[in-house]
Amino acid sequence: MGREQLLADVFVDLAGACCRDLVDTSGYLERFALRCVQLLDVSAAGVLCAPPGEELRPTAASETDPAFTGLLATSPLEGPARESYRTAAPIGPVDLMRTTNRWPRFAKAALAAGYRFAGAVPLVWRERPDGALLLLRTTDPVPERDVRLSQALAHVAAAALCHQESLSAYRKVNNQLRTALQSRVTIEQAKGFLAHRMGVSVQEAFNAMRGHARSHSRLLREVARDVLEQALIPEP
């Protein structure tokens, strides 16, 4: 497969996943990291994410060996991924053998794992940084054209994360509204049932249910459900 066809396939694959209703975020980012290695000809790639209100942390990796895992654990503390996330700008590629003072712990861990060149691009969507993509090579820095390509890939991943966040928020609000509506319907039905059974007004029936809920430390919708399902008759 030629590079152009591979590039097209990768973007179609990643962009298509963004539009699905349900996406395994962890699995998506693992696939994203593997695709970066395949397309950018880097030795390893790692994804670090920072959900709203949380710190930067490793989320996905193209490699599973302990040396690379340890390197990713260092990355939120210092290194190109942290700098890229904080500045929302590409970092590197950097020759770690010549800049050990810049990121001493990261450089030591990367060189020990066999990586000499490191760089990162931010995961940014609509000017909001969500994390960073860490790229490593054992020999030669990542070419400039591949740095630009990696930023385009990172935008796709950031869009997917934003899509999932928005979808989760929508579902949460929708479920809350559905629950509130169901509770209101149950309470209204129970008011009518009690008013008929007790021979009182609808307001008096409601007051009886509310008094029962308070005196028994229960939610009003629970009392209403018991009225309908168990024929509970609260005292006036």
Short mmCIF file of C-alpha atoms in Angstrom, two decimals:
data_model
loop_
_atom_site.label_atom_id
_atom_site.label_comp_id
_atom_site.label_asym_id
_atom_site.label_seq_id
_atom_site.Cartn_x
_atom_site.Cartn_y
_atom_site.Cartn_z
CA MET A 1 0.00 0.00 0.00
CA GLY A 2 1.40 3.42 -0.97
CA ARG A 3 1.83 6.19 1.59
CA GLU A 4 -1.00 8.25 0.06
CA GLN A 5 -3.45 5.35 0.26
CA LEU A 6 -2.32 4.52 3.81
CA LEU A 7 -2.78 8.15 4.80
CA ALA A 8 -6.29 8.21 3.38
CA ASP A 9 -7.21 4.94 5.10
CA VAL A 10 -5.93 6.17 8.47
CA PHE A 11 -7.88 9.42 8.35
CA VAL A 12 -11.06 7.68 7.20
CA ASP A 13 -10.68 5.10 9.97
CA LEU A 14 -10.05 7.64 12.75
CA ALA A 15 -12.56 10.21 11.53
CA GLY A 16 -15.24 7.55 11.09
CA ALA A 17 -14.86 6.44 14.70
CA CYS A 18 -15.53 10.02 15.84
CA CYS A 19 -19.03 9.90 14.36
CA ARG A 20 -20.14 6.70 16.05
CA ASP A 21 -22.50 6.95 18.98
CA LEU A 22 -20.46 4.62 21.16
CA VAL A 23 -16.66 4.67 21.10
CA ASP A 24 -14.33 2.79 23.44
CA THR A 25 -12.08 5.77 24.17
CA SER A 26 -9.22 3.68 25.50
CA GLY A 27 -9.35 1.29 22.55
CA TYR A 28 -9.66 4.20 20.11
CA LEU A 29 -6.54 5.90 21.47
CA GLU A 30 -4.59 2.62 21.46
CA ARG A 31 -5.44 2.23 17.78
CA PHE A 32 -4.54 5.88 17.22
CA ALA A 33 -1.07 5.36 18.76
CA LEU A 34 -0.46 2.28 16.61
CA ARG A 35 -1.58 4.14 13.48
CA CYS A 36 0.86 6.95 14.28
CA VAL A 37 3.75 4.48 14.43
CA GLN A 38 2.63 2.96 11.16
CA LEU A 39 2.09 6.21 9.29
CA LEU A 40 4.81 8.44 10.73
CA ASP A 41 7.55 5.80 10.80
CA VAL A 42 8.35 6.54 14.44
CA SER A 43 9.66 3.93 16.85
CA ALA A 44 6.96 4.47 19.48
CA ALA A 45 4.02 6.73 20.26
CA GLY A 46 2.12 7.50 23.42
CA VAL A 47 -1.04 9.48 24.14
CA LEU A 48 -1.42 11.53 27.30
CA CYS A 49 -4.79 13.07 28.15
CA ALA A 50 -5.98 15.63 30.65
CA PRO A 51 -9.76 15.40 31.20
CA PRO A 52 -11.37 18.65 32.40
CA GLY A 53 -10.29 19.35 35.96
CA GLU A 54 -7.70 16.56 36.01
CA GLU A 55 -3.95 16.30 35.57
CA LEU A 56 -2.15 15.03 32.48
CA ARG A 57 -1.79 11.24 32.51
CA PRO A 58 -0.78 8.39 30.16
CA THR A 59 -3.79 6.99 28.31
CA ALA A 60 -2.57 4.85 25.41
CA ALA A 61 0.69 3.48 24.03
CA SER A 62 1.96 1.73 20.94
CA GLU A 63 4.35 -0.40 23.01
CA THR A 64 3.81 -2.60 26.05
CA ASP A 65 7.38 -3.17 27.24
CA PRO A 66 8.16 -2.01 30.81
CA ALA A 67 10.81 0.50 29.68
CA PHE A 68 8.31 2.38 27.54
CA THR A 69 5.66 2.16 30.26
CA GLY A 70 8.08 3.73 32.72
CA LEU A 71 8.88 6.48 30.23
CA LEU A 72 5.20 7.31 29.85
CA ALA A 73 4.85 7.46 33.62
CA THR A 74 7.56 10.14 33.65
CA SER A 75 6.03 12.13 30.78
CA PRO A 76 3.30 13.97 32.76
CA LEU A 77 6.01 15.35 35.05
CA GLU A 78 8.47 16.56 32.44
CA GLY A 79 9.36 16.10 28.81
CA PRO A 80 8.03 17.11 25.39
CA ALA A 81 4.48 15.87 26.01
CA ARG A 82 4.09 18.01 29.12
CA GLU A 83 5.53 21.07 27.38
CA SER A 84 3.37 20.55 24.31
CA TYR A 85 0.24 20.23 26.45
CA ARG A 86 1.04 23.34 28.49
CA THR A 87 1.98 25.51 25.51
CA ALA A 88 -0.54 24.01 23.04
CA ALA A 89 2.30 23.93 20.49
CA PRO A 90 4.51 21.27 18.85
CA ILE A 91 7.77 20.49 20.67
CA GLY A 92 10.87 19.08 18.98
CA PRO A 93 12.01 16.77 17.67
CA VAL A 94 14.80 17.00 20.26
CA ASP A 95 18.10 15.09 20.38
CA LEU A 96 18.01 13.78 23.94
CA MET A 97 21.74 13.10 24.02
CA ARG A 98 22.42 16.80 23.55
CA THR A 99 19.71 18.21 25.80
CA THR A 100 19.79 16.05 28.90
CA ASN A 101 19.57 19.14 31.13
CA ARG A 102 16.24 20.18 29.67
CA TRP A 103 14.37 17.10 30.89
CA PRO A 104 16.84 15.12 33.03
CA ARG A 105 14.49 12.36 34.23
CA PHE A 106 12.69 11.99 30.92
CA ALA A 107 15.92 11.99 28.90
CA LYS A 108 17.49 9.39 31.18
CA ALA A 109 14.46 7.09 30.91
CA ALA A 110 14.15 7.57 27.13
CA LEU A 111 17.85 6.92 26.43
CA ALA A 112 17.78 3.87 28.69
CA ALA A 113 14.81 2.55 26.69
CA GLY A 114 16.74 3.05 23.44
CA TYR A 115 15.11 6.26 22.18
CA ARG A 116 17.29 9.19 21.15
CA PHE A 117 14.87 11.65 19.55
CA ALA A 118 11.62 12.84 21.12
CA GLY A 119 8.91 15.27 20.21
CA ALA A 120 5.25 15.93 20.86
CA VAL A 121 2.23 17.69 19.43
CA PRO A 122 -0.81 18.87 21.41
CA LEU A 123 -4.25 17.34 21.27
CA VAL A 124 -6.18 20.55 20.70
CA TRP A 125 -9.76 21.00 19.56
CA ARG A 126 -11.44 24.39 19.39
CA GLU A 127 -8.45 25.94 21.15
CA ARG A 128 -8.84 23.70 24.19
CA PRO A 129 -5.83 21.44 25.00
CA ASP A 130 -6.90 17.92 25.96
CA GLY A 131 -3.50 16.25 26.05
CA ALA A 132 -0.49 15.50 23.87
CA LEU A 133 0.89 12.93 21.45
CA LEU A 134 4.43 11.80 22.30
CA LEU A 135 6.60 10.59 19.39
CA LEU A 136 9.93 8.78 19.78
CA ARG A 137 12.59 7.55 17.38
CA THR A 138 15.74 5.53 17.95
CA THR A 139 17.65 7.10 15.05
CA ASP A 140 17.17 10.40 13.19
CA PRO A 141 14.59 13.03 14.12
CA VAL A 142 11.05 13.00 12.80
CA PRO A 143 10.99 14.86 9.45
CA GLU A 144 9.24 18.24 9.40
CA ARG A 145 6.51 17.00 7.06
CA ASP A 146 5.71 14.19 9.49
CA VAL A 147 5.56 16.64 12.38
CA ARG A 148 2.86 18.54 10.49
CA LEU A 149 1.09 15.28 9.69
CA SER A 150 1.22 14.21 13.34
CA GLN A 151 -0.47 17.48 14.31
CA ALA A 152 -3.27 16.78 11.85
CA LEU A 153 -3.70 13.30 13.33
CA ALA A 154 -3.73 14.78 16.82
CA HIS A 155 -6.56 17.13 15.81
CA VAL A 156 -8.61 14.11 14.72
CA ALA A 157 -8.02 12.37 18.06
CA ALA A 158 -8.87 15.55 19.97
CA ALA A 159 -12.11 15.86 18.00
CA ALA A 160 -13.00 12.30 18.96
CA LEU A 161 -12.40 13.03 22.65
CA CYS A 162 -14.50 16.20 22.43
CA HIS A 163 -17.28 14.27 20.69
CA GLN A 164 -17.35 11.63 23.41
CA GLU A 165 -17.35 14.26 26.15
CA SER A 166 -20.25 16.11 24.54
CA LEU A 167 -22.15 12.88 23.98
CA SER A 168 -21.67 11.82 27.61
CA ALA A 169 -22.83 15.21 28.88
CA TYR A 170 -25.92 15.10 26.62
CA ARG A 171 -26.83 11.61 27.81
CA LYS A 172 -26.40 12.62 31.44
CA VAL A 173 -28.71 15.61 31.08
CA ASN A 174 -31.18 13.60 29.01
CA ASN A 175 -31.32 10.86 31.66
CA GLN A 176 -31.85 13.46 34.39
CA LEU A 177 -34.72 15.03 32.46
CA ARG A 178 -36.26 11.63 31.76
CA THR A 179 -36.06 10.70 35.44
CA ALA A 180 -37.61 14.02 36.47
CA LEU A 181 -40.44 13.60 33.97
CA GLN A 182 -41.15 10.03 35.07
CA SER A 183 -41.21 11.13 38.70
CA ARG A 184 -43.65 13.92 37.94
CA VAL A 185 -45.96 11.55 36.05
CA THR A 186 -45.88 9.05 38.92
CA ILE A 187 -46.67 11.75 41.50
CA GLU A 188 -49.57 13.13 39.46
CA GLN A 189 -51.05 9.66 39.00
CA ALA A 190 -50.70 8.93 42.71
CA LYS A 191 -52.42 12.22 43.61
CA GLY A 192 -55.43 11.33 41.49
CA PHE A 193 -55.58 7.78 42.88
CA LEU A 194 -55.40 8.97 46.49
CA ALA A 195 -57.93 11.73 45.97
CA HIS A 196 -60.43 9.14 44.73
CA ARG A 197 -59.66 6.53 47.42
CA MET A 198 -59.65 9.01 50.32
CA GLY A 199 -62.50 11.17 49.06
CA VAL A 200 -60.42 14.34 49.33
CA SER A 201 -59.16 17.00 46.95
CA VAL A 202 -56.10 16.47 44.81
CA GLN A 203 -54.19 19.04 46.89
CA GLU A 204 -55.12 17.24 50.13
CA ALA A 205 -53.95 13.95 48.62
CA PHE A 206 -50.66 15.57 47.66
CA ASN A 207 -50.24 17.01 51.17
CA ALA A 208 -50.81 13.55 52.64
CA MET A 209 -48.12 12.00 50.43
CA ARG A 210 -45.69 14.81 51.18
CA GLY A 211 -46.29 14.51 54.93
CA HIS A 212 -45.76 10.75 54.77
CA ALA A 213 -42.50 11.23 52.84
CA ARG A 214 -41.19 13.73 55.38
CA SER A 215 -42.15 11.76 58.45
CA HIS A 216 -40.55 8.59 57.06
CA SER A 217 -37.49 10.31 55.51
CA ARG A 218 -38.36 9.12 52.03
CA LEU A 219 -38.45 10.69 48.60
CA LEU A 220 -41.85 11.86 47.40
CA ARG A 221 -41.56 9.83 44.19
CA GLU A 222 -40.95 6.67 46.24
CA VAL A 223 -44.10 7.26 48.27
CA ALA A 224 -46.05 7.95 45.08
CA ARG A 225 -44.81 4.69 43.58
CA ASP A 226 -45.91 2.80 46.69
CA VAL A 227 -49.34 4.42 46.44
CA LEU A 228 -49.73 3.11 42.89
CA GLU A 229 -48.05 -0.29 43.27
CA GLN A 230 -48.83 -1.25 46.87
CA ALA A 231 -52.01 0.78 47.47
CA LEU A 232 -50.34 2.75 50.25
CA ILE A 233 -52.83 5.13 51.91
CA PRO A 234 -51.01 7.84 53.90
CA GLU A 235 -52.80 9.40 56.80
CA PRO A 236 -54.21 12.85 56.04
#
